[in-house]
Amino acid sequence: PPEKVFVCVNGSTDRTAEIVHGIADKCEQVIPLTSSPWKANAWNTIVQTAVSDWTFDDVMVFCDGDIRLGGPETLSTLVHRTRESAHAIVGGSILQLPSKNHRPSRLISPSWWLYCVQDRILTLLEQYPHWRMPNTVINEDLFLSLLAYPDVDVITDAFFYAIRPDFRDYTITQIRILKWMKQLIDMGMWPELEGWIDRVLQSWGILRTLKYGYIVPLMMSMITVSPNDHVWTITPSTKK
C-alpha cells in the first residue's frame, strides 16, 4: 500500500472534502489538502507538501478522481516499472468502457488519469519560480511530459478504466487540445511539442497516419499564426 495518500480538493462543490476528512480521521495515511482552482494548483500543493520528506527512491503516483484502477496490482506494477526504468515519468494505459475486446490501449504519452513521477521531475522544474509548475498550465501531464521529453514512457501492464466520451465531450476535448497546444508553444516548448507530434504519427497505423497526418499539421499551422494569416482564409470550416 502507498505510504501516503494525498487528496487535494481544488474547488469542487460536492461532498469530496467532507468524505476525505472522514476517512482521514480513521486512517493517518490519508492527507486532505485544498488549493485554489486549476489542476496545476492542486498538483503544486500536493508536491510541495510531499517533497518535505521525499527520499531519493520515492515515487509519486497521480490519478484522477473519476477512474477505476485495472486491478489490485495496478499501482504496485506502475511504481515498480517506474523505479526500474530511467524515465522521469511513466503512465498507465487505458481501457475505455464500453469495450469490445477488453484490452487496454497504450496511450501516446502519460495521461493525467494515471501516471507516476520520480524525483528528477523536481530537478526539471528548477527553471520555474519556487520549483512550481506555472499555475495557469491547462494540461499538466503533457507539460510534464514535454519537460522530461524524451525521458517518458507508457506501459500496458498497468491500466485503468474510464468511460468512453460522447460527442459533446469529444468536441470539448478538441477545443481544449488547441488551447493547450497554443499555450505550450507560447511557453517556448515548440521543439518538444514537435517531437511529441512526430512520435504520435509514428505510433499510429498507416491509415490513421494518412488521415491525421494532414490534420495535425493543419492544427499546428492554425495556432502558430495570427488570425489575419492566409491559413484562416483557406480553411473557413476549420475556423468554426
JSON list of C-alpha atoms in Angstrom, two decimals:
[
{"chain": "A", "resi": 1, "resn": "PRO", "atom": "CA", "xyz": [0.00, 0.00, 0.00]},
{"chain": "A", "resi": 2, "resn": "PRO", "atom": "CA", "xyz": [1.15, 3.61, -0.51]},
{"chain": "A", "resi": 3, "resn": "GLU", "atom": "CA", "xyz": [2.87, 5.31, 2.41]},
{"chain": "A", "resi": 4, "resn": "LYS", "atom": "CA", "xyz": [0.71, 8.40, 2.00]},
{"chain": "A", "resi": 5, "resn": "VAL", "atom": "CA", "xyz": [-2.41, 9.30, 0.04]},
{"chain": "A", "resi": 6, "resn": "PHE", "atom": "CA", "xyz": [-2.90, 12.99, -0.73]},
{"chain": "A", "resi": 7, "resn": "VAL", "atom": "CA", "xyz": [-6.36, 14.13, -1.82]},
{"chain": "A", "resi": 8, "resn": "CYS", "atom": "CA", "xyz": [-6.47, 17.73, -2.99]},
{"chain": "A", "resi": 9, "resn": "VAL", "atom": "CA", "xyz": [-9.86, 19.43, -3.31]},
{"chain": "A", "resi": 10, "resn": "ASN", "atom": "CA", "xyz": [-9.45, 22.40, -5.64]},
{"chain": "A", "resi": 11, "resn": "GLY", "atom": "CA", "xyz": [-12.86, 23.95, -5.86]},
{"chain": "A", "resi": 12, "resn": "SER", "atom": "CA", "xyz": [-15.33, 21.08, -6.10]},
{"chain": "A", "resi": 13, "resn": "THR", "atom": "CA", "xyz": [-18.75, 21.77, -4.62]},
{"chain": "A", "resi": 14, "resn": "ASP", "atom": "CA", "xyz": [-19.79, 18.21, -3.81]},
{"chain": "A", "resi": 15, "resn": "ARG", "atom": "CA", "xyz": [-19.07, 16.24, -0.61]},
{"chain": "A", "resi": 16, "resn": "THR", "atom": "CA", "xyz": [-15.50, 15.26, -1.58]},
{"chain": "A", "resi": 17, "resn": "ALA", "atom": "CA", "xyz": [-13.83, 17.28, 1.19]},
{"chain": "A", "resi": 18, "resn": "GLU", "atom": "CA", "xyz": [-16.27, 16.00, 3.82]},
{"chain": "A", "resi": 19, "resn": "ILE", "atom": "CA", "xyz": [-15.78, 12.37, 2.79]},
{"chain": "A", "resi": 20, "resn": "VAL", "atom": "CA", "xyz": [-11.99, 12.63, 2.62]},
{"chain": "A", "resi": 21, "resn": "HIS", "atom": "CA", "xyz": [-11.76, 14.24, 6.06]},
{"chain": "A", "resi": 22, "resn": "GLY", "atom": "CA", "xyz": [-13.97, 11.48, 7.45]},
{"chain": "A", "resi": 23, "resn": "ILE", "atom": "CA", "xyz": [-11.59, 8.84, 6.05]},
{"chain": "A", "resi": 24, "resn": "ALA", "atom": "CA", "xyz": [-8.52, 10.77, 7.24]},
{"chain": "A", "resi": 25, "resn": "ASP", "atom": "CA", "xyz": [-9.85, 10.74, 10.81]},
{"chain": "A", "resi": 26, "resn": "LYS", "atom": "CA", "xyz": [-9.63, 6.93, 10.75]},
{"chain": "A", "resi": 27, "resn": "CYS", "atom": "CA", "xyz": [-6.57, 6.47, 8.52]},
{"chain": "A", "resi": 28, "resn": "GLU", "atom": "CA", "xyz": [-3.43, 8.53, 9.12]},
{"chain": "A", "resi": 29, "resn": "GLN", "atom": "CA", "xyz": [-2.04, 7.75, 5.65]},
{"chain": "A", "resi": 30, "resn": "VAL", "atom": "CA", "xyz": [-4.79, 9.86, 4.06]},
{"chain": "A", "resi": 31, "resn": "ILE", "atom": "CA", "xyz": [-3.88, 13.56, 3.99]},
{"chain": "A", "resi": 32, "resn": "PRO", "atom": "CA", "xyz": [-6.59, 16.02, 2.85]},
{"chain": "A", "resi": 33, "resn": "LEU", "atom": "CA", "xyz": [-5.41, 19.18, 1.09]},
{"chain": "A", "resi": 34, "resn": "THR", "atom": "CA", "xyz": [-7.10, 22.16, -0.53]},
{"chain": "A", "resi": 35, "resn": "SER", "atom": "CA", "xyz": [-5.99, 24.53, -3.26]},
{"chain": "A", "resi": 36, "resn": "SER", "atom": "CA", "xyz": [-7.44, 27.20, -5.50]},
{"chain": "A", "resi": 37, "resn": "PRO", "atom": "CA", "xyz": [-8.99, 26.03, -8.81]},
{"chain": "A", "resi": 38, "resn": "TRP", "atom": "CA", "xyz": [-6.92, 24.80, -11.80]},
{"chain": "A", "resi": 39, "resn": "LYS", "atom": "CA", "xyz": [-5.25, 21.42, -11.96]},
{"chain": "A", "resi": 40, "resn": "ALA", "atom": "CA", "xyz": [-1.75, 22.91, -11.74]},
{"chain": "A", "resi": 41, "resn": "ASN", "atom": "CA", "xyz": [-2.55, 24.48, -8.36]},
{"chain": "A", "resi": 42, "resn": "ALA", "atom": "CA", "xyz": [-3.64, 21.11, -6.98]},
{"chain": "A", "resi": 43, "resn": "TRP", "atom": "CA", "xyz": [-0.53, 19.43, -8.40]},
{"chain": "A", "resi": 44, "resn": "ASN", "atom": "CA", "xyz": [1.77, 22.05, -6.86]},
{"chain": "A", "resi": 45, "resn": "THR", "atom": "CA", "xyz": [0.03, 21.79, -3.49]},
{"chain": "A", "resi": 46, "resn": "ILE", "atom": "CA", "xyz": [0.48, 18.01, -3.39]},
{"chain": "A", "resi": 47, "resn": "VAL", "atom": "CA", "xyz": [4.11, 18.09, -4.49]},
{"chain": "A", "resi": 48, "resn": "GLN", "atom": "CA", "xyz": [5.12, 20.93, -2.15]},
{"chain": "A", "resi": 49, "resn": "THR", "atom": "CA", "xyz": [3.53, 19.04, 0.76]},
{"chain": "A", "resi": 50, "resn": "ALA", "atom": "CA", "xyz": [5.08, 15.68, -0.12]},
{"chain": "A", "resi": 51, "resn": "VAL", "atom": "CA", "xyz": [8.57, 16.90, -1.00]},
{"chain": "A", "resi": 52, "resn": "SER", "atom": "CA", "xyz": [9.43, 17.81, 2.59]},
{"chain": "A", "resi": 53, "resn": "ASP", "atom": "CA", "xyz": [10.24, 14.16, 3.36]},
{"chain": "A", "resi": 54, "resn": "TRP", "atom": "CA", "xyz": [10.69, 12.81, -0.18]},
{"chain": "A", "resi": 55, "resn": "THR", "atom": "CA", "xyz": [13.70, 10.48, -0.32]},
{"chain": "A", "resi": 56, "resn": "PHE", "atom": "CA", "xyz": [15.76, 9.60, -3.37]},
{"chain": "A", "resi": 57, "resn": "ASP", "atom": "CA", "xyz": [13.97, 6.34, -4.19]},
{"chain": "A", "resi": 58, "resn": "ASP", "atom": "CA", "xyz": [10.45, 7.64, -3.59]},
{"chain": "A", "resi": 59, "resn": "VAL", "atom": "CA", "xyz": [8.00, 7.90, -6.45]},
{"chain": "A", "resi": 60, "resn": "MET", "atom": "CA", "xyz": [4.67, 9.68, -6.61]},
{"chain": "A", "resi": 61, "resn": "VAL", "atom": "CA", "xyz": [1.59, 8.36, -8.39]},
{"chain": "A", "resi": 62, "resn": "PHE", "atom": "CA", "xyz": [-1.05, 10.80, -9.68]},
{"chain": "A", "resi": 63, "resn": "CYS", "atom": "CA", "xyz": [-4.53, 9.67, -10.66]},
{"chain": "A", "resi": 64, "resn": "ASP", "atom": "CA", "xyz": [-7.77, 11.42, -11.42]},
{"chain": "A", "resi": 65, "resn": "GLY", "atom": "CA", "xyz": [-10.83, 11.11, -9.22]},
{"chain": "A", "resi": 66, "resn": "ASP", "atom": "CA", "xyz": [-13.15, 9.54, -11.82]},
{"chain": "A", "resi": 67, "resn": "ILE", "atom": "CA", "xyz": [-11.18, 6.48, -12.94]},
{"chain": "A", "resi": 68, "resn": "ARG", "atom": "CA", "xyz": [-11.15, 2.88, -11.73]},
{"chain": "A", "resi": 69, "resn": "LEU", "atom": "CA", "xyz": [-7.83, 1.09, -11.44]},
{"chain": "A", "resi": 70, "resn": "GLY", "atom": "CA", "xyz": [-7.44, -2.03, -13.59]},
{"chain": "A", "resi": 71, "resn": "GLY", "atom": "CA", "xyz": [-6.77, -4.29, -10.60]},
{"chain": "A", "resi": 72, "resn": "PRO", "atom": "CA", "xyz": [-5.18, -4.61, -7.15]},
{"chain": "A", "resi": 73, "resn": "GLU", "atom": "CA", "xyz": [-1.68, -4.78, -8.66]},
{"chain": "A", "resi": 74, "resn": "THR", "atom": "CA", "xyz": [-2.02, -1.67, -10.84]},
{"chain": "A", "resi": 75, "resn": "LEU", "atom": "CA", "xyz": [-0.27, 0.76, -8.51]},
{"chain": "A", "resi": 76, "resn": "SER", "atom": "CA", "xyz": [2.49, -1.61, -7.43]},
{"chain": "A", "resi": 77, "resn": "THR", "atom": "CA", "xyz": [3.20, -2.54, -11.06]},
{"chain": "A", "resi": 78, "resn": "LEU", "atom": "CA", "xyz": [3.34, 1.11, -12.13]},
{"chain": "A", "resi": 79, "resn": "VAL", "atom": "CA", "xyz": [5.64, 2.02, -9.22]},
{"chain": "A", "resi": 80, "resn": "HIS", "atom": "CA", "xyz": [7.92, -0.96, -9.82]},
{"chain": "A", "resi": 81, "resn": "ARG", "atom": "CA", "xyz": [8.24, -0.28, -13.55]},
{"chain": "A", "resi": 82, "resn": "THR", "atom": "CA", "xyz": [8.94, 3.39, -12.88]},
{"chain": "A", "resi": 83, "resn": "ARG", "atom": "CA", "xyz": [11.68, 2.60, -10.35]},
{"chain": "A", "resi": 84, "resn": "GLU", "atom": "CA", "xyz": [13.43, 0.13, -12.63]},
{"chain": "A", "resi": 85, "resn": "SER", "atom": "CA", "xyz": [13.29, 2.47, -15.64]},
{"chain": "A", "resi": 86, "resn": "ALA", "atom": "CA", "xyz": [15.35, 5.51, -16.48]},
{"chain": "A", "resi": 87, "resn": "HIS", "atom": "CA", "xyz": [12.23, 7.55, -17.21]},
{"chain": "A", "resi": 88, "resn": "ALA", "atom": "CA", "xyz": [11.21, 10.61, -15.24]},
{"chain": "A", "resi": 89, "resn": "ILE", "atom": "CA", "xyz": [7.51, 9.99, -15.86]},
{"chain": "A", "resi": 90, "resn": "VAL", "atom": "CA", "xyz": [5.69, 6.73, -16.67]},
{"chain": "A", "resi": 91, "resn": "GLY", "atom": "CA", "xyz": [1.99, 6.46, -17.48]},
{"chain": "A", "resi": 92, "resn": "GLY", "atom": "CA", "xyz": [-0.56, 3.67, -17.43]},
{"chain": "A", "resi": 93, "resn": "SER", "atom": "CA", "xyz": [-2.73, 2.56, -20.34]},
{"chain": "A", "resi": 94, "resn": "ILE", "atom": "CA", "xyz": [-6.49, 2.98, -20.76]},
{"chain": "A", "resi": 95, "resn": "LEU", "atom": "CA", "xyz": [-9.44, 0.64, -21.22]},
{"chain": "A", "resi": 96, "resn": "GLN", "atom": "CA", "xyz": [-12.45, 2.71, -22.24]},
{"chain": "A", "resi": 97, "resn": "LEU", "atom": "CA", "xyz": [-15.89, 1.35, -21.45]},
{"chain": "A", "resi": 98, "resn": "PRO", "atom": "CA", "xyz": [-17.89, 0.05, -23.15]},
{"chain": "A", "resi": 99, "resn": "SER", "atom": "CA", "xyz": [-15.18, -2.01, -24.87]},
{"chain": "A", "resi": 100, "resn": "LYS", "atom": "CA", "xyz": [-15.48, -4.88, -27.36]},
{"chain": "A", "resi": 101, "resn": "ASN", "atom": "CA", "xyz": [-12.10, -6.52, -26.85]},
{"chain": "A", "resi": 102, "resn": "HIS", "atom": "CA", "xyz": [-11.44, -5.63, -23.19]},
{"chain": "A", "resi": 103, "resn": "ARG", "atom": "CA", "xyz": [-7.77, -4.99, -23.91]},
{"chain": "A", "resi": 104, "resn": "PRO", "atom": "CA", "xyz": [-6.16, -1.77, -22.67]},
{"chain": "A", "resi": 105, "resn": "SER", "atom": "CA", "xyz": [-4.93, 0.69, -25.28]},
{"chain": "A", "resi": 106, "resn": "ARG", "atom": "CA", "xyz": [-1.44, 2.11, -24.89]},
{"chain": "A", "resi": 107, "resn": "LEU", "atom": "CA", "xyz": [-1.64, 5.88, -24.61]},
{"chain": "A", "resi": 108, "resn": "ILE", "atom": "CA", "xyz": [0.70, 8.05, -26.65]},
{"chain": "A", "resi": 109, "resn": "SER", "atom": "CA", "xyz": [2.01, 9.92, -23.63]},
{"chain": "A", "resi": 110, "resn": "PRO", "atom": "CA", "xyz": [1.43, 9.75, -19.86]},
{"chain": "A", "resi": 111, "resn": "SER", "atom": "CA", "xyz": [-2.09, 10.93, -19.11]},
{"chain": "A", "resi": 112, "resn": "TRP", "atom": "CA", "xyz": [-3.42, 12.85, -16.12]},
{"chain": "A", "resi": 113, "resn": "TRP", "atom": "CA", "xyz": [-5.70, 9.87, -15.48]},
{"chain": "A", "resi": 114, "resn": "LEU", "atom": "CA", "xyz": [-2.80, 7.78, -14.11]},
{"chain": "A", "resi": 115, "resn": "TYR", "atom": "CA", "xyz": [0.96, 8.43, -14.14]},
{"chain": "A", "resi": 116, "resn": "CYS", "atom": "CA", "xyz": [3.99, 8.10, -11.90]},
{"chain": "A", "resi": 117, "resn": "VAL", "atom": "CA", "xyz": [6.93, 10.53, -11.46]},
{"chain": "A", "resi": 118, "resn": "GLN", "atom": "CA", "xyz": [10.40, 10.25, -9.98]},
{"chain": "A", "resi": 119, "resn": "ASP", "atom": "CA", "xyz": [12.36, 12.99, -8.22]},
{"chain": "A", "resi": 120, "resn": "ARG", "atom": "CA", "xyz": [14.02, 14.08, -11.50]},
{"chain": "A", "resi": 121, "resn": "ILE", "atom": "CA", "xyz": [10.80, 15.94, -12.27]},
{"chain": "A", "resi": 122, "resn": "LEU", "atom": "CA", "xyz": [11.61, 18.33, -9.42]},
{"chain": "A", "resi": 123, "resn": "THR", "atom": "CA", "xyz": [15.05, 18.97, -10.89]},
{"chain": "A", "resi": 124, "resn": "LEU", "atom": "CA", "xyz": [13.47, 19.78, -14.25]},
{"chain": "A", "resi": 125, "resn": "LEU", "atom": "CA", "xyz": [11.16, 22.27, -12.53]},
{"chain": "A", "resi": 126, "resn": "GLU", "atom": "CA", "xyz": [14.15, 24.28, -11.24]},
{"chain": "A", "resi": 127, "resn": "GLN", "atom": "CA", "xyz": [13.79, 26.69, -14.15]},
{"chain": "A", "resi": 128, "resn": "TYR", "atom": "CA", "xyz": [10.40, 27.86, -12.81]},
{"chain": "A", "resi": 129, "resn": "PRO", "atom": "CA", "xyz": [9.89, 30.08, -9.73]},
{"chain": "A", "resi": 130, "resn": "HIS", "atom": "CA", "xyz": [9.83, 28.14, -6.45]},
{"chain": "A", "resi": 131, "resn": "TRP", "atom": "CA", "xyz": [10.18, 24.86, -8.37]},
{"chain": "A", "resi": 132, "resn": "ARG", "atom": "CA", "xyz": [6.47, 25.01, -9.18]},
{"chain": "A", "resi": 133, "resn": "MET", "atom": "CA", "xyz": [4.53, 24.27, -12.32]},
{"chain": "A", "resi": 134, "resn": "PRO", "atom": "CA", "xyz": [3.09, 27.53, -13.71]},
{"chain": "A", "resi": 135, "resn": "ASN", "atom": "CA", "xyz": [-0.38, 27.88, -12.17]},
{"chain": "A", "resi": 136, "resn": "THR", "atom": "CA", "xyz": [-2.07, 28.60, -15.50]},
{"chain": "A", "resi": 137, "resn": "VAL", "atom": "CA", "xyz": [-0.95, 25.37, -17.23]},
{"chain": "A", "resi": 138, "resn": "ILE", "atom": "CA", "xyz": [-4.04, 23.79, -18.83]},
{"chain": "A", "resi": 139, "resn": "ASN", "atom": "CA", "xyz": [-2.66, 20.30, -19.41]},
{"chain": "A", "resi": 140, "resn": "GLU", "atom": "CA", "xyz": [-0.26, 19.40, -16.60]},
{"chain": "A", "resi": 141, "resn": "ASP", "atom": "CA", "xyz": [0.53, 15.86, -17.78]},
{"chain": "A", "resi": 142, "resn": "LEU", "atom": "CA", "xyz": [1.67, 16.92, -21.26]},
{"chain": "A", "resi": 143, "resn": "PHE", "atom": "CA", "xyz": [3.55, 19.88, -19.76]},
{"chain": "A", "resi": 144, "resn": "LEU", "atom": "CA", "xyz": [5.49, 17.42, -17.57]},
{"chain": "A", "resi": 145, "resn": "SER", "atom": "CA", "xyz": [5.96, 15.01, -20.48]},
{"chain": "A", "resi": 146, "resn": "LEU", "atom": "CA", "xyz": [7.42, 17.76, -22.67]},
{"chain": "A", "resi": 147, "resn": "LEU", "atom": "CA", "xyz": [9.53, 18.97, -19.76]},
{"chain": "A", "resi": 148, "resn": "ALA", "atom": "CA", "xyz": [11.04, 15.48, -19.45]},
{"chain": "A", "resi": 149, "resn": "TYR", "atom": "CA", "xyz": [10.92, 14.61, -23.18]},
{"chain": "A", "resi": 150, "resn": "PRO", "atom": "CA", "xyz": [12.09, 12.11, -24.41]},
{"chain": "A", "resi": 151, "resn": "ASP", "atom": "CA", "xyz": [12.55, 10.62, -20.95]},
{"chain": "A", "resi": 152, "resn": "VAL", "atom": "CA", "xyz": [8.92, 9.39, -20.78]},
{"chain": "A", "resi": 153, "resn": "ASP", "atom": "CA", "xyz": [7.13, 6.08, -21.23]},
{"chain": "A", "resi": 154, "resn": "VAL", "atom": "CA", "xyz": [3.69, 4.43, -21.14]},
{"chain": "A", "resi": 155, "resn": "ILE", "atom": "CA", "xyz": [3.21, 0.80, -20.12]},
{"chain": "A", "resi": 156, "resn": "THR", "atom": "CA", "xyz": [0.34, -1.62, -20.83]},
{"chain": "A", "resi": 157, "resn": "ASP", "atom": "CA", "xyz": [0.62, -3.90, -17.78]},
{"chain": "A", "resi": 158, "resn": "ALA", "atom": "CA", "xyz": [-0.74, -1.13, -15.54]},
{"chain": "A", "resi": 159, "resn": "PHE", "atom": "CA", "xyz": [-4.03, 0.26, -16.77]},
{"chain": "A", "resi": 160, "resn": "PHE", "atom": "CA", "xyz": [-7.27, 1.92, -15.68]},
{"chain": "A", "resi": 161, "resn": "TYR", "atom": "CA", "xyz": [-10.91, 2.03, -16.75]},
{"chain": "A", "resi": 162, "resn": "ALA", "atom": "CA", "xyz": [-12.56, 5.21, -18.00]},
{"chain": "A", "resi": 163, "resn": "ILE", "atom": "CA", "xyz": [-15.91, 5.93, -19.62]},
{"chain": "A", "resi": 164, "resn": "ARG", "atom": "CA", "xyz": [-15.80, 6.44, -23.38]},
{"chain": "A", "resi": 165, "resn": "PRO", "atom": "CA", "xyz": [-16.60, 10.13, -24.11]},
{"chain": "A", "resi": 166, "resn": "ASP", "atom": "CA", "xyz": [-19.70, 11.11, -26.02]},
{"chain": "A", "resi": 167, "resn": "PHE", "atom": "CA", "xyz": [-19.64, 13.52, -28.97]},
{"chain": "A", "resi": 168, "resn": "ARG", "atom": "CA", "xyz": [-20.01, 16.62, -26.82]},
{"chain": "A", "resi": 169, "resn": "ASP", "atom": "CA", "xyz": [-17.14, 15.59, -24.53]},
{"chain": "A", "resi": 170, "resn": "TYR", "atom": "CA", "xyz": [-15.01, 14.78, -27.57]},
{"chain": "A", "resi": 171, "resn": "THR", "atom": "CA", "xyz": [-15.68, 18.21, -29.09]},
{"chain": "A", "resi": 172, "resn": "ILE", "atom": "CA", "xyz": [-14.79, 19.99, -25.85]},
{"chain": "A", "resi": 173, "resn": "THR", "atom": "CA", "xyz": [-11.59, 17.91, -25.69]},
{"chain": "A", "resi": 174, "resn": "GLN", "atom": "CA", "xyz": [-10.54, 19.01, -29.19]},
{"chain": "A", "resi": 175, "resn": "ILE", "atom": "CA", "xyz": [-11.04, 22.67, -28.26]},
{"chain": "A", "resi": 176, "resn": "ARG", "atom": "CA", "xyz": [-9.01, 22.10, -25.10]},
{"chain": "A", "resi": 177, "resn": "ILE", "atom": "CA", "xyz": [-6.23, 20.46, -27.14]},
{"chain": "A", "resi": 178, "resn": "LEU", "atom": "CA", "xyz": [-5.96, 23.54, -29.35]},
{"chain": "A", "resi": 179, "resn": "LYS", "atom": "CA", "xyz": [-5.79, 25.76, -26.26]},
{"chain": "A", "resi": 180, "resn": "TRP", "atom": "CA", "xyz": [-3.04, 23.84, -24.52]},
{"chain": "A", "resi": 181, "resn": "MET", "atom": "CA", "xyz": [-1.03, 23.43, -27.72]},
{"chain": "A", "resi": 182, "resn": "LYS", "atom": "CA", "xyz": [-1.09, 27.19, -28.19]},
{"chain": "A", "resi": 183, "resn": "GLN", "atom": "CA", "xyz": [-0.18, 27.71, -24.53]},
{"chain": "A", "resi": 184, "resn": "LEU", "atom": "CA", "xyz": [2.81, 25.35, -24.64]},
{"chain": "A", "resi": 185, "resn": "ILE", "atom": "CA", "xyz": [4.08, 26.99, -27.83]},
{"chain": "A", "resi": 186, "resn": "ASP", "atom": "CA", "xyz": [3.84, 30.40, -26.14]},
{"chain": "A", "resi": 187, "resn": "MET", "atom": "CA", "xyz": [5.87, 28.93, -23.25]},
{"chain": "A", "resi": 188, "resn": "GLY", "atom": "CA", "xyz": [8.70, 28.05, -25.65]},
{"chain": "A", "resi": 189, "resn": "MET", "atom": "CA", "xyz": [8.05, 24.31, -25.81]},
{"chain": "A", "resi": 190, "resn": "TRP", "atom": "CA", "xyz": [7.61, 24.10, -29.59]},
{"chain": "A", "resi": 191, "resn": "PRO", "atom": "CA", "xyz": [10.67, 21.83, -30.26]},
{"chain": "A", "resi": 192, "resn": "GLU", "atom": "CA", "xyz": [9.49, 19.29, -27.68]},
{"chain": "A", "resi": 193, "resn": "LEU", "atom": "CA", "xyz": [5.89, 19.52, -28.90]},
{"chain": "A", "resi": 194, "resn": "GLU", "atom": "CA", "xyz": [7.00, 18.95, -32.49]},
{"chain": "A", "resi": 195, "resn": "GLY", "atom": "CA", "xyz": [8.94, 15.87, -31.36]},
{"chain": "A", "resi": 196, "resn": "TRP", "atom": "CA", "xyz": [5.88, 14.62, -29.48]},
{"chain": "A", "resi": 197, "resn": "ILE", "atom": "CA", "xyz": [3.69, 15.03, -32.59]},
{"chain": "A", "resi": 198, "resn": "ASP", "atom": "CA", "xyz": [6.20, 13.08, -34.69]},
{"chain": "A", "resi": 199, "resn": "ARG", "atom": "CA", "xyz": [6.12, 10.35, -32.06]},
{"chain": "A", "resi": 200, "resn": "VAL", "atom": "CA", "xyz": [2.32, 10.30, -32.23]},
{"chain": "A", "resi": 201, "resn": "LEU", "atom": "CA", "xyz": [2.29, 9.87, -36.01]},
{"chain": "A", "resi": 202, "resn": "GLN", "atom": "CA", "xyz": [4.93, 7.13, -35.89]},
{"chain": "A", "resi": 203, "resn": "SER", "atom": "CA", "xyz": [2.91, 5.17, -33.34]},
{"chain": "A", "resi": 204, "resn": "TRP", "atom": "CA", "xyz": [-0.24, 5.14, -35.46]},
{"chain": "A", "resi": 205, "resn": "GLY", "atom": "CA", "xyz": [-1.12, 2.66, -38.18]},
{"chain": "A", "resi": 206, "resn": "ILE", "atom": "CA", "xyz": [-0.80, 3.63, -41.82]},
{"chain": "A", "resi": 207, "resn": "LEU", "atom": "CA", "xyz": [-4.49, 4.54, -42.33]},
{"chain": "A", "resi": 208, "resn": "ARG", "atom": "CA", "xyz": [-4.63, 6.75, -39.25]},
{"chain": "A", "resi": 209, "resn": "THR", "atom": "CA", "xyz": [-1.34, 8.36, -40.24]},
{"chain": "A", "resi": 210, "resn": "LEU", "atom": "CA", "xyz": [-2.67, 9.14, -43.73]},
{"chain": "A", "resi": 211, "resn": "LYS", "atom": "CA", "xyz": [-5.84, 10.58, -42.23]},
{"chain": "A", "resi": 212, "resn": "TYR", "atom": "CA", "xyz": [-4.37, 12.56, -39.33]},
{"chain": "A", "resi": 213, "resn": "GLY", "atom": "CA", "xyz": [-1.04, 13.29, -40.97]},
{"chain": "A", "resi": 214, "resn": "TYR", "atom": "CA", "xyz": [-2.82, 16.16, -42.74]},
{"chain": "A", "resi": 215, "resn": "ILE", "atom": "CA", "xyz": [-4.99, 17.27, -39.82]},
{"chain": "A", "resi": 216, "resn": "VAL", "atom": "CA", "xyz": [-2.25, 17.60, -37.18]},
{"chain": "A", "resi": 217, "resn": "PRO", "atom": "CA", "xyz": [0.00, 19.93, -39.26]},
{"chain": "A", "resi": 218, "resn": "LEU", "atom": "CA", "xyz": [-3.09, 21.98, -40.16]},
{"chain": "A", "resi": 219, "resn": "MET", "atom": "CA", "xyz": [-3.98, 22.34, -36.47]},
{"chain": "A", "resi": 220, "resn": "MET", "atom": "CA", "xyz": [-0.41, 23.38, -35.70]},
{"chain": "A", "resi": 221, "resn": "SER", "atom": "CA", "xyz": [-0.49, 25.93, -38.53]},
{"chain": "A", "resi": 222, "resn": "MET", "atom": "CA", "xyz": [-3.73, 27.38, -37.19]},
{"chain": "A", "resi": 223, "resn": "ILE", "atom": "CA", "xyz": [-2.40, 28.02, -33.71]},
{"chain": "A", "resi": 224, "resn": "THR", "atom": "CA", "xyz": [1.04, 29.31, -34.72]},
{"chain": "A", "resi": 225, "resn": "VAL", "atom": "CA", "xyz": [-0.15, 32.13, -36.99]},
{"chain": "A", "resi": 226, "resn": "SER", "atom": "CA", "xyz": [-2.06, 35.33, -36.45]},
{"chain": "A", "resi": 227, "resn": "PRO", "atom": "CA", "xyz": [-5.82, 35.42, -37.21]},
{"chain": "A", "resi": 228, "resn": "ASN", "atom": "CA", "xyz": [-5.11, 37.54, -40.30]},
{"chain": "A", "resi": 229, "resn": "ASP", "atom": "CA", "xyz": [-2.82, 34.94, -41.85]},
{"chain": "A", "resi": 230, "resn": "HIS", "atom": "CA", "xyz": [-3.91, 33.15, -45.05]},
{"chain": "A", "resi": 231, "resn": "VAL", "atom": "CA", "xyz": [-4.36, 29.85, -43.21]},
{"chain": "A", "resi": 232, "resn": "TRP", "atom": "CA", "xyz": [-7.56, 31.21, -41.68]},
{"chain": "A", "resi": 233, "resn": "THR", "atom": "CA", "xyz": [-8.97, 32.23, -45.04]},
{"chain": "A", "resi": 234, "resn": "ILE", "atom": "CA", "xyz": [-8.29, 28.96, -46.85]},
{"chain": "A", "resi": 235, "resn": "THR", "atom": "CA", "xyz": [-9.81, 26.84, -44.04]},
{"chain": "A", "resi": 236, "resn": "PRO", "atom": "CA", "xyz": [-13.06, 28.62, -43.10]},
{"chain": "A", "resi": 237, "resn": "SER", "atom": "CA", "xyz": [-14.77, 25.39, -41.99]},
{"chain": "A", "resi": 238, "resn": "THR", "atom": "CA", "xyz": [-11.91, 24.59, -39.61]},
{"chain": "A", "resi": 239, "resn": "LYS", "atom": "CA", "xyz": [-12.04, 28.10, -38.18]},
{"chain": "A", "resi": 240, "resn": "LYS", "atom": "CA", "xyz": [-15.60, 27.40, -36.99]}
]
